PDB file of C-alpha atoms and ligand atoms in Angstrom:
ATOM      1  CA  MET A  41      85.369  10.407 -15.934  1.00 82.00           C
ATOM      2  CA  GLU A  42      86.241  12.440 -18.935  1.00 84.00           C
ATOM      3  CA  ASN A  43      88.044  10.304 -21.624  1.00 93.00           C
ATOM      4  CA  CYS A  44      87.607   7.076 -19.907  1.00 98.00           C
ATOM      5  CA  LEU A  45      86.244   4.233 -22.429  1.00 98.00           C
ATOM      6  CA  PHE A  46      84.393   2.105 -19.988  1.00 98.00           C
ATOM      7  CA  CYS A  47      82.814   5.424 -18.502  1.00 98.00           C
ATOM      8  CA  LYS A  48      81.818   6.079 -22.041  1.00 98.00           C
ATOM      9  CA  ILE A  49      80.264   2.682 -22.313  1.00 98.00           C
ATOM     10  CA  ILE A  50      78.191   3.102 -18.659  1.00 98.00           C
ATOM     11  CA  ALA A  51      77.167   6.719 -20.296  1.00 97.00           C
ATOM     12  CA  GLY A  52      75.836   4.926 -23.118  1.00 97.00           C
ATOM     13  CA  ASP A  53      78.186   7.069 -25.806  1.00 97.00           C
ATOM     14  CA  ILE A  54      79.906   3.839 -26.840  1.00 98.00           C
ATOM     15  CA  PRO A  55      78.059   0.789 -27.576  1.00 98.00           C
ATOM     16  CA  SER A  56      78.440  -2.470 -25.619  1.00 98.00           C
ATOM     17  CA  THR A  57      76.603  -5.929 -25.543  1.00 98.00           C
ATOM     18  CA  LYS A  58      75.178  -5.674 -21.960  1.00 98.00           C
ATOM     19  CA  VAL A  59      74.403  -8.825 -20.000  1.00 98.00           C
ATOM     20  CA  TYR A  60      73.743  -7.530 -16.574  1.00 98.00           C
ATOM     21  CA  GLU A  61      73.193  -3.932 -15.388  1.00 98.00           C
ATOM     22  CA  ASP A  62      72.257  -2.403 -11.679  1.00 98.00           C
ATOM     23  CA  ASP A  63      72.617   0.879 -10.324  1.00 98.00           C
ATOM     24  CA  LYS A  64      76.258  -0.042  -9.065  1.00 98.00           C
ATOM     25  CA  CYS A  65      77.363  -2.169 -12.030  1.00 98.00           C
ATOM     26  CA  LEU A  66      77.603  -2.930 -15.400  1.00 98.00           C
ATOM     27  CA  ALA A  67      78.493  -6.214 -17.251  1.00 98.00           C
ATOM     28  CA  PHE A  68      79.291  -6.558 -20.785  1.00 98.00           C
ATOM     29  CA  ARG A  69      81.212  -8.726 -23.510  1.00 98.00           C
ATOM     30  CA  ASP A  70      84.761  -8.002 -24.235  1.00 98.00           C
ATOM     31  CA  ILE A  71      85.015  -6.918 -27.986  1.00 98.00           C
ATOM     32  CA  ALA A  72      88.240  -9.264 -28.175  1.00 98.00           C
ATOM     33  CA  PRO A  73      87.260 -12.452 -26.246  1.00 98.00           C
ATOM     34  CA  MET A  74      90.031 -14.901 -25.206  1.00 97.00           C
ATOM     35  CA  ALA A  75      87.528 -17.368 -23.949  1.00 98.00           C
ATOM     36  CA  PRO A  76      84.233 -18.888 -25.443  1.00 98.00           C
ATOM     37  CA  THR A  77      82.838 -16.793 -22.690  1.00 98.00           C
ATOM     38  CA  HIS A  78      84.431 -13.346 -21.710  1.00 98.00           C
ATOM     39  CA  ILE A  79      82.546 -10.379 -20.068  1.00 98.00           C
ATOM     40  CA  LEU A  80      83.342  -7.726 -18.333  1.00 99.00           C
ATOM     41  CA  VAL A  81      81.970  -6.418 -14.991  1.00 99.00           C
ATOM     42  CA  ILE A  82      83.042  -2.894 -14.088  1.00 98.00           C
ATOM     43  CA  PRO A  83      81.517  -0.533 -11.445  1.00 98.00           C
ATOM     44  CA  LYS A  84      79.663   2.412 -12.460  1.00 98.00           C
ATOM     45  CA  ALA A  85      81.508   5.099 -10.292  1.00 98.00           C
ATOM     46  CA  HIS A  86      85.264   5.372 -11.548  1.00 98.00           C
ATOM     47  CA  ILE A  87      88.016   3.337  -9.826  1.00 98.00           C
ATOM     48  CA  GLY A  88      91.197   3.108 -11.862  1.00 98.00           C
ATOM     49  CA  GLY A  89      91.956  -0.501 -10.810  1.00 98.00           C
ATOM     50  CA  VAL A  90      92.505  -2.868  -7.979  1.00 98.00           C
ATOM     51  CA  ASP A  91      95.002  -0.315  -6.717  1.00 98.00           C
ATOM     52  CA  GLU A  92      93.003   2.569  -6.544  1.00 98.00           C
ATOM     53  CA  LEU A  93      90.916   0.803  -4.273  1.00 98.00           C
ATOM     54  CA  THR A  94      90.151   2.032  -0.550  1.00 98.00           C
ATOM     55  CA  ALA A  95      88.257   1.262   2.575  1.00 98.00           C
ATOM     56  CA  ASP A  96      85.885   3.857   1.515  1.00 98.00           C
ATOM     57  CA  ASN A  97      85.212   3.256  -2.172  1.00 98.00           C
ATOM     58  CA  SER A  98      85.577  -0.960  -2.169  1.00 98.00           C
ATOM     59  CA  ALA A  99      81.831  -1.743  -1.213  1.00 98.00           C
ATOM     60  CA  VAL A 100      81.313  -1.947  -4.656  1.00 98.00           C
ATOM     61  CA  VAL A 101      83.841  -4.975  -5.232  1.00 98.00           C
ATOM     62  CA  ALA A 102      81.722  -7.245  -3.065  1.00 98.00           C
ATOM     63  CA  HIS A 103      78.573  -6.510  -4.731  1.00 98.00           C
ATOM     64  CA  ILE A 104      80.273  -7.033  -8.017  1.00 98.00           C
ATOM     65  CA  PHE A 105      81.223 -10.520  -6.410  1.00 98.00           C
ATOM     66  CA  SER A 106      78.046 -11.120  -5.176  1.00 98.00           C
ATOM     67  CA  VAL A 107      76.581 -10.471  -8.967  1.00 98.00           C
ATOM     68  CA  ILE A 108      79.646 -12.599 -10.732  1.00 98.00           C
ATOM     69  CA  PRO A 109      77.992 -15.742  -9.556  1.00 98.00           C
ATOM     70  CA  GLN A 110      74.750 -15.082 -11.123  1.00 98.00           C
ATOM     71  CA  ILE A 111      76.065 -13.746 -14.495  1.00 98.00           C
ATOM     72  CA  ALA A 112      78.106 -17.278 -14.341  1.00 98.00           C
ATOM     73  CA  LYS A 113      74.994 -19.433 -14.034  1.00 98.00           C
ATOM     74  CA  GLU A 114      73.133 -17.367 -16.550  1.00 98.00           C
ATOM     75  CA  GLU A 115      76.039 -18.135 -19.335  1.00 98.00           C
ATOM     76  CA  GLY A 116      75.603 -21.686 -18.173  1.00 98.00           C
ATOM     77  CA  LEU A 117      79.346 -21.639 -16.592  1.00 98.00           C
ATOM     78  CA  ALA A 118      78.486 -24.485 -14.142  1.00 98.00           C
ATOM     79  CA  ASN A 119      81.786 -26.317 -14.870  1.00 98.00           C
ATOM     80  CA  GLY A 120      83.825 -23.074 -13.566  1.00 98.00           C
ATOM     81  CA  TYR A 121      84.926 -20.032 -14.629  1.00 98.00           C
ATOM     82  CA  ARG A 122      88.070 -17.596 -13.966  1.00 98.00           C
ATOM     83  CA  VAL A 123      87.728 -14.068 -12.491  1.00 98.00           C
ATOM     84  CA  VAL A 124      90.585 -11.839 -13.337  1.00 98.00           C
ATOM     85  CA  SER A 125      91.527  -8.345 -12.805  1.00 98.00           C
ATOM     86  CA  ASN A 126      94.438  -6.811 -14.281  1.00 98.00           C
ATOM     87  CA  VAL A 127      96.375  -4.112 -12.506  1.00 98.00           C
ATOM     88  CA  GLY A 128      98.847  -1.439 -13.744  1.00 98.00           C
ATOM     89  CA  ASP A 129     101.142  -1.890 -17.095  1.00 98.00           C
ATOM     90  CA  ASP A 130     103.270  -5.210 -15.456  1.00 98.00           C
ATOM     91  CA  GLY A 131      99.894  -6.185 -14.843  1.00 98.00           C
ATOM     92  CA  GLY A 132      98.749  -6.145 -18.232  1.00 97.00           C
ATOM     93  CA  GLN A 133      96.162  -3.630 -17.810  1.00 98.00           C
ATOM     94  CA  THR A 134      94.717  -1.539 -20.803  1.00 98.00           C
ATOM     95  CA  VAL A 135      91.754   0.193 -19.835  1.00 98.00           C
ATOM     96  CA  ARG A 136      92.053   2.312 -16.641  1.00 98.00           C
ATOM     97  CA  HIS A 137      88.628   1.671 -14.869  1.00 98.00           C
ATOM     98  CA  LEU A 138      88.224  -1.352 -12.317  1.00 98.00           C
ATOM     99  CA  HIS A 139      87.105  -4.353 -14.175  1.00 98.00           C
ATOM    100  CA  PHE A 140      86.996  -8.003 -13.457  1.00 98.00           C
ATOM    101  CA  HIS A 141      87.358 -10.544 -16.374  1.00 98.00           C
ATOM    102  CA  ILE A 142      84.998 -13.238 -16.337  1.00 98.00           C
ATOM    103  CA  LEU A 143      86.366 -16.058 -18.861  1.00 98.00           C
ATOM    104  CA  GLY A 144      84.711 -19.749 -19.453  1.00 98.00           C
ATOM    105  CA  GLY A 145      83.326 -22.019 -21.388  1.00 98.00           C
ATOM    106  CA  LYS A 146      86.202 -23.965 -22.078  1.00 98.00           C
ATOM    107  CA  LYS A 147      88.860 -25.682 -19.813  1.00 97.00           C
ATOM    108  CA  LEU A 148      91.110 -22.367 -19.311  1.00 97.00           C
ATOM    109  CA  SER A 149      95.069 -22.602 -19.303  1.00 95.00           C
ATOM    110  CA  THR A 150      96.560 -23.371 -15.995  1.00 94.00           C
ATOM    111  CA  GLU A 151      99.152 -20.658 -16.547  1.00 93.00           C
ATOM    112  CA  MET A 152      98.600 -17.797 -14.280  1.00 89.00           C
ATOM    113  CA  ALA A 153     101.753 -15.426 -15.463  1.00 91.00           C
TER     114      ALA A 153
HETATM  115  P1  LIG B 432      92.546  -5.339 -19.575  1.00 51.60           P
HETATM  116  O1  LIG B 432      93.665  -5.216 -20.560  1.00 51.60           O
HETATM  117  O2  LIG B 432      92.803  -6.388 -18.312  1.00 51.60           O
HETATM  118  O3  LIG B 432      92.842  -3.910 -19.024  1.00 51.60           O
HETATM  119  O4  LIG B 432      91.139  -5.618 -20.213  1.00 51.60           O
HETATM  120  C1  LIG B 432      90.497  -4.251 -20.662  1.00 51.60           C
HETATM  121  C2  LIG B 432      89.694  -5.183 -21.987  1.00 51.60           C
HETATM  122  O5  LIG B 432      88.598  -4.576 -22.623  1.00 51.60           O
HETATM  123  C3  LIG B 432      90.278  -6.080 -22.813  1.00 51.60           C
HETATM  124  O6  LIG B 432      89.800  -7.474 -22.562  1.00 51.60           O
HETATM  125  C4  LIG B 432      89.392  -5.502 -24.339  1.00 51.60           C
HETATM  126  O7  LIG B 432      89.482  -6.097 -25.108  1.00 51.60           O
HETATM  127  C5  LIG B 432      88.091  -5.181 -23.560  1.00 51.60           C
HETATM  128  N1  LIG B 432      87.685  -4.029 -24.497  1.00 51.60           N
HETATM  129  C6  LIG B 432      88.199  -2.739 -24.977  1.00 51.60           C
HETATM  130  N2  LIG B 432      87.453  -1.882 -25.372  1.00 51.60           N
HETATM  131  C7  LIG B 432      86.203  -2.892 -25.548  1.00 51.60           C
HETATM  132  C8  LIG B 432      85.081  -2.383 -25.721  1.00 51.60           C
HETATM  133  N3  LIG B 432      84.577  -1.172 -26.353  1.00 51.60           N
HETATM  134  N4  LIG B 432      83.965  -3.144 -25.916  1.00 51.60           N
HETATM  135  C9  LIG B 432      84.060  -3.955 -24.903  1.00 51.60           C
HETATM  136  N5  LIG B 432      85.499  -4.686 -24.409  1.00 51.60           N
HETATM  137  C10 LIG B 432      86.329  -3.912 -24.549  1.00 51.60           C
END
């Protein structure tokens, strides 16, 4: 999608530090990490956010959630980690392309909101 930052990363027009890629999704390091390990996992097909998921486009989410444990293992997050998806303005979403944050590498705050 035009003017979507993460679509431009997928296309290679904007550089990223990739940690995983297949035909359906891409994982790369967050440019402003909020934990020692902070990775974003995104579908290659543009979906604006969790609020745009439907029965027709959500299979990729199951795929992403099968990839996340592999990434976490490779990143050495054996002690645990957090997976977060911010949605819309109130949820603090700043990039309107569905993404899942993987945060770990330290004992994370227990505050959820
Ligand atoms: P959210 O605020 O949940 O929409 O998350 C968007 C995330 O994208 C933030 O954590 C940003 O730091 C991250 N981000 C923005 N631009 C880039 C970029 N060019 N490369 C990697 N991460 C980025």
